Tab-separated table of N, CA and C in Angstrom:
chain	number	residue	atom	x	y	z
O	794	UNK	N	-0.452	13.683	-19.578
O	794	UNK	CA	-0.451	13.845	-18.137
O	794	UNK	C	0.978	13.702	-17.624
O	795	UNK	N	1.678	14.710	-16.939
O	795	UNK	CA	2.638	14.629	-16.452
O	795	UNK	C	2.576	13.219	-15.210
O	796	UNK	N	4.222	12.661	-14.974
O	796	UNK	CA	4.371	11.767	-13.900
O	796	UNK	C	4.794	12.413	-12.737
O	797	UNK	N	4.169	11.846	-12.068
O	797	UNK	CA	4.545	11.862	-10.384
O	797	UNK	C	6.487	12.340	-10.564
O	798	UNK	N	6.894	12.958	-10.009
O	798	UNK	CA	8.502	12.373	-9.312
O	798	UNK	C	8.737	11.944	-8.304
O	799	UNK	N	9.406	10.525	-8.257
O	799	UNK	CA	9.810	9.976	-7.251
O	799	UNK	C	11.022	10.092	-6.185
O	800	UNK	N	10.573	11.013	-5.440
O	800	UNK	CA	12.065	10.821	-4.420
O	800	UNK	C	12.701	9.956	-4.130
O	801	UNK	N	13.531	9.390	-4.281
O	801	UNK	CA	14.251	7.801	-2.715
O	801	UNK	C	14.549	8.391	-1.985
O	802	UNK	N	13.983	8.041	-0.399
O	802	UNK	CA	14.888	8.828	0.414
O	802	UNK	C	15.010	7.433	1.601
O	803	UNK	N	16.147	7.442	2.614
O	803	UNK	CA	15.835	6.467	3.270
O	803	UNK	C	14.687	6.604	4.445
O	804	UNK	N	14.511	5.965	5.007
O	804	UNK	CA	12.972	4.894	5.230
O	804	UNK	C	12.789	5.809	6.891
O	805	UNK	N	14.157	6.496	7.735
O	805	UNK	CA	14.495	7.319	8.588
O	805	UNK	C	14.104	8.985	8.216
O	806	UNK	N	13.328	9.112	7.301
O	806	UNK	CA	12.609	10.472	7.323
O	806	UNK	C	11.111	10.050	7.827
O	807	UNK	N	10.646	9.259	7.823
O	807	UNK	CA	9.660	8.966	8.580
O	807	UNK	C	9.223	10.060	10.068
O	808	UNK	N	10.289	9.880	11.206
O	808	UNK	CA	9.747	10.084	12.142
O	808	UNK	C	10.226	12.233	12.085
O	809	UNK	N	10.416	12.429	10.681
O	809	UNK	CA	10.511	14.383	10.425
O	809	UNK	C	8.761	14.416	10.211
O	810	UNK	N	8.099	13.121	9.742
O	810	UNK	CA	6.935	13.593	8.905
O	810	UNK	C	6.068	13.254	10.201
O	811	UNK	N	6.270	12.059	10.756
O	811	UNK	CA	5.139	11.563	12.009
O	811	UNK	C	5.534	11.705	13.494
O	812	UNK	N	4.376	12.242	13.994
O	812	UNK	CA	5.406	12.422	15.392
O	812	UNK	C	4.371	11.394	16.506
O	813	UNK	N	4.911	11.120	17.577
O	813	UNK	CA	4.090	10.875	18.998
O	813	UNK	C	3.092	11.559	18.953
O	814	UNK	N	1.518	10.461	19.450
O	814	UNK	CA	0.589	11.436	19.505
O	814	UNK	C	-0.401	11.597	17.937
O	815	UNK	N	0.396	11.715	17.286
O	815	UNK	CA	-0.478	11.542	15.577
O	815	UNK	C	-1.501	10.407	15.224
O	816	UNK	N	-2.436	10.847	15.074
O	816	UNK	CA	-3.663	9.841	15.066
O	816	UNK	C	-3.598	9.146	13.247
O	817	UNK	N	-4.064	8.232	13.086
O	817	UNK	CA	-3.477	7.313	11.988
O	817	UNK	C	-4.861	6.663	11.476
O	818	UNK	N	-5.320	6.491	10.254
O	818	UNK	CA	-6.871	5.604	9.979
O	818	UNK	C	-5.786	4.147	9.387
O	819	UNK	N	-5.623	3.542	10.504
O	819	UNK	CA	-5.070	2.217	10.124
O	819	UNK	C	-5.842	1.084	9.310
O	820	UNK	N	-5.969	0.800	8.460
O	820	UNK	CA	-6.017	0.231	6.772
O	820	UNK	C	-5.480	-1.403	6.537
O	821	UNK	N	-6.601	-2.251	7.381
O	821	UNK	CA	-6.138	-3.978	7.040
O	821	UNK	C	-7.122	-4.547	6.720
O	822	UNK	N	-6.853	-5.685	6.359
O	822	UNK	CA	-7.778	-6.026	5.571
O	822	UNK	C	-8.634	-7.573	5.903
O	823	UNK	N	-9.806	-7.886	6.240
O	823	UNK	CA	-10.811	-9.078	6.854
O	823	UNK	C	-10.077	-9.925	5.834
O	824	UNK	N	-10.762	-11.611	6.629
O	824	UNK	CA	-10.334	-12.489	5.826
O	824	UNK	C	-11.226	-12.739	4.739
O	825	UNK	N	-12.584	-11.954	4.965
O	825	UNK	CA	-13.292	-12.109	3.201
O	825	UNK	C	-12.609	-10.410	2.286
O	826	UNK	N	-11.468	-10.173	2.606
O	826	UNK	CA	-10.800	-9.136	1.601
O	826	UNK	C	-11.235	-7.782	1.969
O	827	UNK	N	-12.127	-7.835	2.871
O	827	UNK	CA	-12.737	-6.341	3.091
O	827	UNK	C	-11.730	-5.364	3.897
O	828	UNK	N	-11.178	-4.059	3.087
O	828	UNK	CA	-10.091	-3.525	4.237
O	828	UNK	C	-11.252	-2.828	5.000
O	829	UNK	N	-10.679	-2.784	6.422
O	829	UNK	CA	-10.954	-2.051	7.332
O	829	UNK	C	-10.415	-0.928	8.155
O	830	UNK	N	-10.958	0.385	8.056
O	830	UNK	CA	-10.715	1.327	8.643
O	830	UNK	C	-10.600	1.121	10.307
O	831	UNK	N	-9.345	2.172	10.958
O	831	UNK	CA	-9.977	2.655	12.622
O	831	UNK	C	-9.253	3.492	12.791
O	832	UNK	N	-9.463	4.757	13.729
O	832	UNK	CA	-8.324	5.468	13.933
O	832	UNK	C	-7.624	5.089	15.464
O	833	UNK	N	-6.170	4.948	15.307
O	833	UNK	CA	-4.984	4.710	15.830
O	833	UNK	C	-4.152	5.819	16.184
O	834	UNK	N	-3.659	6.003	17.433
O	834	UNK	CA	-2.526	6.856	17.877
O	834	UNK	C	-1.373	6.485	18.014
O	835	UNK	N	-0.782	6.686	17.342
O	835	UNK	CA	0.637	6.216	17.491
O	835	UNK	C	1.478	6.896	19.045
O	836	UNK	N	2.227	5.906	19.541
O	836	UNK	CA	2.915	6.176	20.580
O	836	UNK	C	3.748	6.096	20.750
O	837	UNK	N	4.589	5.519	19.436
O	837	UNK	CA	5.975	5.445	19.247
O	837	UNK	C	6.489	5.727	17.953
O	838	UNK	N	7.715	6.588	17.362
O	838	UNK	CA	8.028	6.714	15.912
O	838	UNK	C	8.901	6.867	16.251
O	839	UNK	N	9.928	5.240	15.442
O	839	UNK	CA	11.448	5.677	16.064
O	839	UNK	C	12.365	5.650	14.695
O	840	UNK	N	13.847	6.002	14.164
O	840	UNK	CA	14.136	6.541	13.307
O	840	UNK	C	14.325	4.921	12.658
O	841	UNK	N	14.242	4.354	12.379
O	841	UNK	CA	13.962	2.887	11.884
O	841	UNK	C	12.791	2.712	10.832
O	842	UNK	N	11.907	3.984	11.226
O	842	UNK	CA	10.467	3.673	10.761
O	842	UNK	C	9.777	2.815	11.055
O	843	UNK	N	9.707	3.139	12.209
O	843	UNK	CA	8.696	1.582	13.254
O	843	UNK	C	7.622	2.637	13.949
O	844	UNK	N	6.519	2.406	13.984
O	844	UNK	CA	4.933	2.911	14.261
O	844	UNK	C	5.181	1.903	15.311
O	845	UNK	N	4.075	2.750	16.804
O	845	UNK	CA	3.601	1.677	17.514
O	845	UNK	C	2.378	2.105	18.069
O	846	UNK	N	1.377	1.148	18.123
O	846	UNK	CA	-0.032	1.518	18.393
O	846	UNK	C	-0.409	0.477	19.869
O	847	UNK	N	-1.017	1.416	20.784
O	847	UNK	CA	-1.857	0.021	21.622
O	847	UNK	C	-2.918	-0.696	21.203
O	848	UNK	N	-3.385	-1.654	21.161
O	848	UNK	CA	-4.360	-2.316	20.544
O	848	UNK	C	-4.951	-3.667	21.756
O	849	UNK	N	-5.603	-4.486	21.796
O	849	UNK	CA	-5.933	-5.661	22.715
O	849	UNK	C	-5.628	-6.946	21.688
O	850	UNK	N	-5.160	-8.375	22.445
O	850	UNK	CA	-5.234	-9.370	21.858
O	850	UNK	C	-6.477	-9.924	21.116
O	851	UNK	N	-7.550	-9.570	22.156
O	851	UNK	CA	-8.771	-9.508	21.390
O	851	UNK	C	-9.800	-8.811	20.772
O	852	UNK	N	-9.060	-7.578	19.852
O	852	UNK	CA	-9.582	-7.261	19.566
O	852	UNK	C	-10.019	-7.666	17.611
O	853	UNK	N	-10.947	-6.969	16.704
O	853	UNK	CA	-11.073	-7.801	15.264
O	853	UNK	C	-9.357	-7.505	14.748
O	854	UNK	N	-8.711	-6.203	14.903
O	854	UNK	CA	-7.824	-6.058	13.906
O	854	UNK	C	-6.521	-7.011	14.468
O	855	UNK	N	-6.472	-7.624	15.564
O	855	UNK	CA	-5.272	-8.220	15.818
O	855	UNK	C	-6.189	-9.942	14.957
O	856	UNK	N	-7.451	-10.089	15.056
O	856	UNK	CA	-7.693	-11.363	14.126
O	856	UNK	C	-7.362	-11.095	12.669
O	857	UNK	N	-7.959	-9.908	12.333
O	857	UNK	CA	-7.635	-9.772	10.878
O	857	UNK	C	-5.869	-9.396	10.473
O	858	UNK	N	-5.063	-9.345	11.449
O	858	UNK	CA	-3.792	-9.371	10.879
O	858	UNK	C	-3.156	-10.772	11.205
O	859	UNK	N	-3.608	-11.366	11.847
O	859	UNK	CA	-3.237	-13.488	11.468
O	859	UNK	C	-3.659	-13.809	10.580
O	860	UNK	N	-4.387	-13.041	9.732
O	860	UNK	CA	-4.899	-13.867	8.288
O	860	UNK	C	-3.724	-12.537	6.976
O	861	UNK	N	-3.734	-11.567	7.631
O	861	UNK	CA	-2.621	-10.817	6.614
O	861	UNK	C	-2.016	-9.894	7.363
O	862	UNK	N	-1.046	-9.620	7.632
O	862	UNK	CA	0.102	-8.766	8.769
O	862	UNK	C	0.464	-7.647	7.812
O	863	UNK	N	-0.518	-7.284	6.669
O	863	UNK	CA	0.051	-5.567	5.936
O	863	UNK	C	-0.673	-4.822	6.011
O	864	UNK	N	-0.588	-3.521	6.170
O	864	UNK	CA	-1.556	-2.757	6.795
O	864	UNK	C	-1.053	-1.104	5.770
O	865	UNK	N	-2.174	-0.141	6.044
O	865	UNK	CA	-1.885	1.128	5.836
O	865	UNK	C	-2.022	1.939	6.477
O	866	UNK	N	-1.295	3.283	6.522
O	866	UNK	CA	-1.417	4.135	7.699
O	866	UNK	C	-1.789	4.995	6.618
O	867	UNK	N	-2.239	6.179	7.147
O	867	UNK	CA	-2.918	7.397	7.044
O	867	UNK	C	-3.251	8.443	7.362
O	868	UNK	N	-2.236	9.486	7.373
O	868	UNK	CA	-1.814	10.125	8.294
O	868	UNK	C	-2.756	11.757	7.754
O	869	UNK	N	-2.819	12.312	7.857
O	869	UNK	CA	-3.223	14.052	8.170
O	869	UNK	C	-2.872	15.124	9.174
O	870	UNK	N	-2.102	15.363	8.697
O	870	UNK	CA	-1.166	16.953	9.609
O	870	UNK	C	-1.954	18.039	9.390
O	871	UNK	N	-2.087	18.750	10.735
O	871	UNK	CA	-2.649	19.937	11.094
O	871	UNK	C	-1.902	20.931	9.360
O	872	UNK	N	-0.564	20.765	9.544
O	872	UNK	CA	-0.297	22.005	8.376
O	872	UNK	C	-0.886	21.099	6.977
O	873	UNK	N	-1.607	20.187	6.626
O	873	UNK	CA	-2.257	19.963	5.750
O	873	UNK	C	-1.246	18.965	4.775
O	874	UNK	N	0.031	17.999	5.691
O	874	UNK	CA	0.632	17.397	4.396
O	874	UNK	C	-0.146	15.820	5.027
O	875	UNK	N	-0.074	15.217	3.682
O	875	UNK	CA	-0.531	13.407	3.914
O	875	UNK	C	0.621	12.647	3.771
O	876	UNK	N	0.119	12.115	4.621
O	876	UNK	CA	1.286	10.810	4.861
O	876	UNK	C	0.495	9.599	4.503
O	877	UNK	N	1.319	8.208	3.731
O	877	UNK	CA	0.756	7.360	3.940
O	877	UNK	C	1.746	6.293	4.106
O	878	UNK	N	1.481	5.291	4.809
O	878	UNK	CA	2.786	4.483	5.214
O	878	UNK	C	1.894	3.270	5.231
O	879	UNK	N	2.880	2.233	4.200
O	879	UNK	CA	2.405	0.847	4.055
O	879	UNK	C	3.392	-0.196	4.633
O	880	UNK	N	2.898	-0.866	5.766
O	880	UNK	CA	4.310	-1.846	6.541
O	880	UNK	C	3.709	-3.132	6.954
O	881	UNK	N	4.121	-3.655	7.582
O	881	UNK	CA	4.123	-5.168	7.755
O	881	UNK	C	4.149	-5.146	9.478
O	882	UNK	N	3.118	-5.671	10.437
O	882	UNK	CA	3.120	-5.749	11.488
O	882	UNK	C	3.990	-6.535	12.810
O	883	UNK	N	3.752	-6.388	13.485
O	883	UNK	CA	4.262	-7.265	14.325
O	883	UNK	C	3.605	-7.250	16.248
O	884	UNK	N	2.846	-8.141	16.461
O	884	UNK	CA	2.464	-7.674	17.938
O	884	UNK	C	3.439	-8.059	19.198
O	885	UNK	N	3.636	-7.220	19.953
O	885	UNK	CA	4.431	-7.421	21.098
O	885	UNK	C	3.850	-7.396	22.218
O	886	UNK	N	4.504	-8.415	22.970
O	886	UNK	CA	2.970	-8.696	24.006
O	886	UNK	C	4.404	-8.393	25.382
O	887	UNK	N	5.728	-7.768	25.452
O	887	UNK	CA	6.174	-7.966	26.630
O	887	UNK	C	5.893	-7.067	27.414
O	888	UNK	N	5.446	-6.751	28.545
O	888	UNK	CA	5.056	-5.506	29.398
O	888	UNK	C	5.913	-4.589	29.596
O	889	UNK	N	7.314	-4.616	29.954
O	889	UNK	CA	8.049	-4.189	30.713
O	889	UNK	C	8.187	-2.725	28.967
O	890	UNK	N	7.835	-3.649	27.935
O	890	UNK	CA	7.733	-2.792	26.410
O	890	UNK	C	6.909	-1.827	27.229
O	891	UNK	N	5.103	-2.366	26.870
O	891	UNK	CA	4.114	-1.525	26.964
O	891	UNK	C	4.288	-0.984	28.091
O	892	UNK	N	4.604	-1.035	29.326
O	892	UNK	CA	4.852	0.254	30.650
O	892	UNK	C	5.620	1.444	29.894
O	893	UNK	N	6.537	0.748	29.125
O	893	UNK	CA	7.745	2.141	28.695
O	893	UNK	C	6.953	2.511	27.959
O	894	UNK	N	5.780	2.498	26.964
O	894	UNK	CA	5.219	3.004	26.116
O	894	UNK	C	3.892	3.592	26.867
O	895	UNK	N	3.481	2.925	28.083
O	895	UNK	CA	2.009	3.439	28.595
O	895	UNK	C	1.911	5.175	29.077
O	896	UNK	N	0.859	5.763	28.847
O	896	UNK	CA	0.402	6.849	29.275
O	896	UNK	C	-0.851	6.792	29.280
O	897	UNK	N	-1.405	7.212	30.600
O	897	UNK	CA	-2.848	7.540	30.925
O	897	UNK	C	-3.463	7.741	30.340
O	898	UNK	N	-3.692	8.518	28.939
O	898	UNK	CA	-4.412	9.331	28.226
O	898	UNK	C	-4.644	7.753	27.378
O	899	UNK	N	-3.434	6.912	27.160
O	899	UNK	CA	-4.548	5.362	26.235
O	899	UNK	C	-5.731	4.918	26.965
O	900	UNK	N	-5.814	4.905	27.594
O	900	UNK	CA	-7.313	4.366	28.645
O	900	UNK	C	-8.043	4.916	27.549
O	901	UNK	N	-7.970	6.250	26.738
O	901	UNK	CA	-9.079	6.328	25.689
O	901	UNK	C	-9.178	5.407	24.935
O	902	UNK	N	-8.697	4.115	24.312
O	902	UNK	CA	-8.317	3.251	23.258
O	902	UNK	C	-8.441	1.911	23.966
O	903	UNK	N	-7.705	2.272	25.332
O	903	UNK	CA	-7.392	0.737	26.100
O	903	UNK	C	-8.298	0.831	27.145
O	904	UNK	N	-9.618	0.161	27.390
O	904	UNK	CA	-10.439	0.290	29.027
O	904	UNK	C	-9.636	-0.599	29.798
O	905	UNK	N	-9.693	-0.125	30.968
O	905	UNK	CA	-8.763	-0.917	32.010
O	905	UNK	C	-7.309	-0.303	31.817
O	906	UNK	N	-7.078	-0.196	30.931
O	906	UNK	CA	-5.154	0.505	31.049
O	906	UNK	C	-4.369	-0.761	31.280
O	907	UNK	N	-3.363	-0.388	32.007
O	907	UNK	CA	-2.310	-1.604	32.519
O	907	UNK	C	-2.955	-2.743	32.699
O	908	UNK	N	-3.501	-3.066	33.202
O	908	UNK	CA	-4.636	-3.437	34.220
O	908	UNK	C	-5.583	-4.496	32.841
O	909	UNK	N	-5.940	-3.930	31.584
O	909	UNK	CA	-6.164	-4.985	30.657
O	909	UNK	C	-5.423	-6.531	30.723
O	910	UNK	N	-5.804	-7.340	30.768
O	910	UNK	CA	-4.683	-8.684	30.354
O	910	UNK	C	-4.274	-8.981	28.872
O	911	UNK	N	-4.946	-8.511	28.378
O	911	UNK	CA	-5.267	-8.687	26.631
O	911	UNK	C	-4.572	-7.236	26.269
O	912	UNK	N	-3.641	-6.352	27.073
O	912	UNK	CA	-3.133	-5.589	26.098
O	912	UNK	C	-2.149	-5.984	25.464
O	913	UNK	N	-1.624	-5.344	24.051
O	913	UNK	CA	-0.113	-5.451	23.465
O	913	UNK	C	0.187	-4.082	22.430
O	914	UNK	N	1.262	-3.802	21.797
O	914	UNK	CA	1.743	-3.090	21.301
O	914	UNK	C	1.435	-3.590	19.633
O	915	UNK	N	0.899	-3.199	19.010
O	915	UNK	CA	1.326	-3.208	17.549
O	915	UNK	C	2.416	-2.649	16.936
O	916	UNK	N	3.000	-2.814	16.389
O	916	UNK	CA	4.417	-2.468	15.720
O	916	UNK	C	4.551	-2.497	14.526
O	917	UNK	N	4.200	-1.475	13.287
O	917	UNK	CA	4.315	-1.417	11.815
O	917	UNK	C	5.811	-1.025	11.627
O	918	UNK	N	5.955	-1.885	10.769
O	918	UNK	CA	7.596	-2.123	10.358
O	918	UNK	C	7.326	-1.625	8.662
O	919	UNK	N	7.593	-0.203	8.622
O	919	UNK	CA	7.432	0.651	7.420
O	919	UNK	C	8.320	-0.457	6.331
O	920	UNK	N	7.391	-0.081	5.439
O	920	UNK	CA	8.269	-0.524	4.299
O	920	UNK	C	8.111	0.532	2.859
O	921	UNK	N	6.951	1.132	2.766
O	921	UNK	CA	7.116	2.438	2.088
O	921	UNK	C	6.249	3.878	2.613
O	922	UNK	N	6.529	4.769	1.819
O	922	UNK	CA	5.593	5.723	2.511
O	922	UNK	C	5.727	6.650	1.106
O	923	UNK	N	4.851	7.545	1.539
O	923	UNK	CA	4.297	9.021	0.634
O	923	UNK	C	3.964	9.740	0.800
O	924	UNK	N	4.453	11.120	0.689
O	924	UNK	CA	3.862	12.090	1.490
O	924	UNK	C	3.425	13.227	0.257
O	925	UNK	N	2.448	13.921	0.765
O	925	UNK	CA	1.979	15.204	-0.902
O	925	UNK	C	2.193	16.268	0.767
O	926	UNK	N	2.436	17.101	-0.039
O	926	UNK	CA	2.619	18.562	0.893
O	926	UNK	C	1.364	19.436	0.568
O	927	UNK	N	0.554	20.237	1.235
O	927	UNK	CA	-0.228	20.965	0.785
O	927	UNK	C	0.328	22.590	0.201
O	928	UNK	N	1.092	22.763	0.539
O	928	UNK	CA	1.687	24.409	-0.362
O	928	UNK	C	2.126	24.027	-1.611
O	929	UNK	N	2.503	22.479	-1.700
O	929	UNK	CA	2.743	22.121	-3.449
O	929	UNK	C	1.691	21.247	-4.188
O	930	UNK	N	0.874	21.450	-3.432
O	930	UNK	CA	-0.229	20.993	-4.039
O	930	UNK	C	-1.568	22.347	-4.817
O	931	UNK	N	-1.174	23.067	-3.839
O	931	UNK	CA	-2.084	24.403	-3.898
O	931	UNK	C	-1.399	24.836	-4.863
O	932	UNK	N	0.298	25.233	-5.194
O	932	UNK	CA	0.827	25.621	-6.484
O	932	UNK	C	0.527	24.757	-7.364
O	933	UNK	N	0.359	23.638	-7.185
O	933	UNK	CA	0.179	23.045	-9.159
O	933	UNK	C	-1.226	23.143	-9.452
O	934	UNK	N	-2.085	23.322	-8.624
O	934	UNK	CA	-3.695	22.895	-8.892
O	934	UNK	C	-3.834	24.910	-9.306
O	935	UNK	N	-3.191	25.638	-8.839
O	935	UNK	CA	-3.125	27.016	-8.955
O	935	UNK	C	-2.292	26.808	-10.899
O	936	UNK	N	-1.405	26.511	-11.168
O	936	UNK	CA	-0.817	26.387	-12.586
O	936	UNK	C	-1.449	25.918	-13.244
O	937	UNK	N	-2.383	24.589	-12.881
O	937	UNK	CA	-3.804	24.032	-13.785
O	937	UNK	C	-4.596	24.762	-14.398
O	938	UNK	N	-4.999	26.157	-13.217
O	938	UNK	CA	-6.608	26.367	-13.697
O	938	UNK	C	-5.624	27.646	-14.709
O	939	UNK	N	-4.708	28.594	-14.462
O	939	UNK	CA	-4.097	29.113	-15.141
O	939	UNK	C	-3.462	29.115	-16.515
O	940	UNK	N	-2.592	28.090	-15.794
O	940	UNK	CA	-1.803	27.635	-17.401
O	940	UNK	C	-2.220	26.499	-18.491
O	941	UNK	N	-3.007	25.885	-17.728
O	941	UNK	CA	-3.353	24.399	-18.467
O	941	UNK	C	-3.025	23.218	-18.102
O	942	UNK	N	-1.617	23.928	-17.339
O	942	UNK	CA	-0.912	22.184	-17.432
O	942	UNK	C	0.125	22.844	-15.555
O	943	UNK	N	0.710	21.629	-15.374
O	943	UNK	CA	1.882	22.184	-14.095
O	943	UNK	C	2.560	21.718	-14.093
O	944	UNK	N	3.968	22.360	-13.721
O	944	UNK	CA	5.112	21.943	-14.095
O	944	UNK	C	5.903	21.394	-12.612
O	945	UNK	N	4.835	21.131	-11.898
O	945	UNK	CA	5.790	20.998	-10.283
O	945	UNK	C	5.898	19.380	-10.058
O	946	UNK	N	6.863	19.227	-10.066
O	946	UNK	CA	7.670	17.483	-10.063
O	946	UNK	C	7.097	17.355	-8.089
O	947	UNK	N	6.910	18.364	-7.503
O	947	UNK	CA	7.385	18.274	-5.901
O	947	UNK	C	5.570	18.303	-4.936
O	948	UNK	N	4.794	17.479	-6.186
O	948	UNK	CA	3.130	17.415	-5.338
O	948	UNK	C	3.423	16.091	-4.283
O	949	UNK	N	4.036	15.564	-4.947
O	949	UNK	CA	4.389	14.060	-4.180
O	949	UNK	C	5.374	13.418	-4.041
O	950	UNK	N	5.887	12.921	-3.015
O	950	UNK	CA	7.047	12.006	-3.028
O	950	UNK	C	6.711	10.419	-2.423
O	951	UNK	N	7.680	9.671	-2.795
O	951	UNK	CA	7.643	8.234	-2.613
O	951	UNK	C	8.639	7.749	-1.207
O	952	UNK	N	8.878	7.070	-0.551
O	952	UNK	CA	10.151	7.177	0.544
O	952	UNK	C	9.643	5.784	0.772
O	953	UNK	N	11.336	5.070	0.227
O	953	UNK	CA	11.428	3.495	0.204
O	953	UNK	C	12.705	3.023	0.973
O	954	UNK	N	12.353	2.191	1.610
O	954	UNK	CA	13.374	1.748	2.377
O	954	UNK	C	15.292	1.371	1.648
């Protein structure tokens, strides 16, 4: 079985792959070990590789990240590439943040809007990511059924800080 090739690239290609707006199945995990799925919109991707999600103080995933602050993202692009980004959280509770980050359209995520007392910002502080492209995925799985084997180093890459 051929290996993966690993790109390094720095940790600032992030926001070429994720943009504002990109919905995310954010990936943490209960304190009896169980990860838990939800989908998340990101509302911020800045070249740092910092994710930011609205979320409530009370909601389960801000309990289940006081018992572990690492999380996974999970990304799916319309042109068919995956992203996955594994980082370390951080909640920010200052407003004058979440106003610069608020738009109307969170009321889908946040009831009440501004206007919540229990809102804050989640903040994933990337620490790796991976992305598979779908046109190099379709060529090697195309060289499989053909040739036997595939010779494309470029199904996947790694991107480490």
């Amino acid at each position: 079985m051929q290996s993966e090739k690993h790109i390094e690239r720095d940790i600032s290609h992030i926001p070429k792959l994720i943009e504002t707006g990109d919905i995310a199945m954010l990936v943490s995990q209960s304190a009896h070990g169980v990860l838990k799925s939800r989908p998340m919109e990101a509302v911020e991707v800045n070249s740092e590789g910092e994710i930011f999600f609205f979320t409530t103080l009370s909601s389960a995933l801000i309990h289940e990240l006081t018992e572990n602050d690492h999380v996974n993202l999970s990304f799916i692009k319309e042109d068919h590439n995956f992203i996955s980004v594994s980082g370390v959280t951080q909640v920010i509770q200052s407003k004058d943040v979440i106003v610069k980050f608020w738009q109307s359209r969170y009321e889908t995520w946040i009831h009440e809007g501004l206007d919540n007392p229990s809102i804050v910002l989640l903040k994933v502080n990337s620490v790796s990511a991976e992305h598979w492209s779908h046109n190099t995925m379709l060529s090697s799985i195309r060289q499989l059924f053909t040739s036997g084997s595939s010779d494309s180093d470029n199904v996947h890459e790694s991107i480490e800080p």
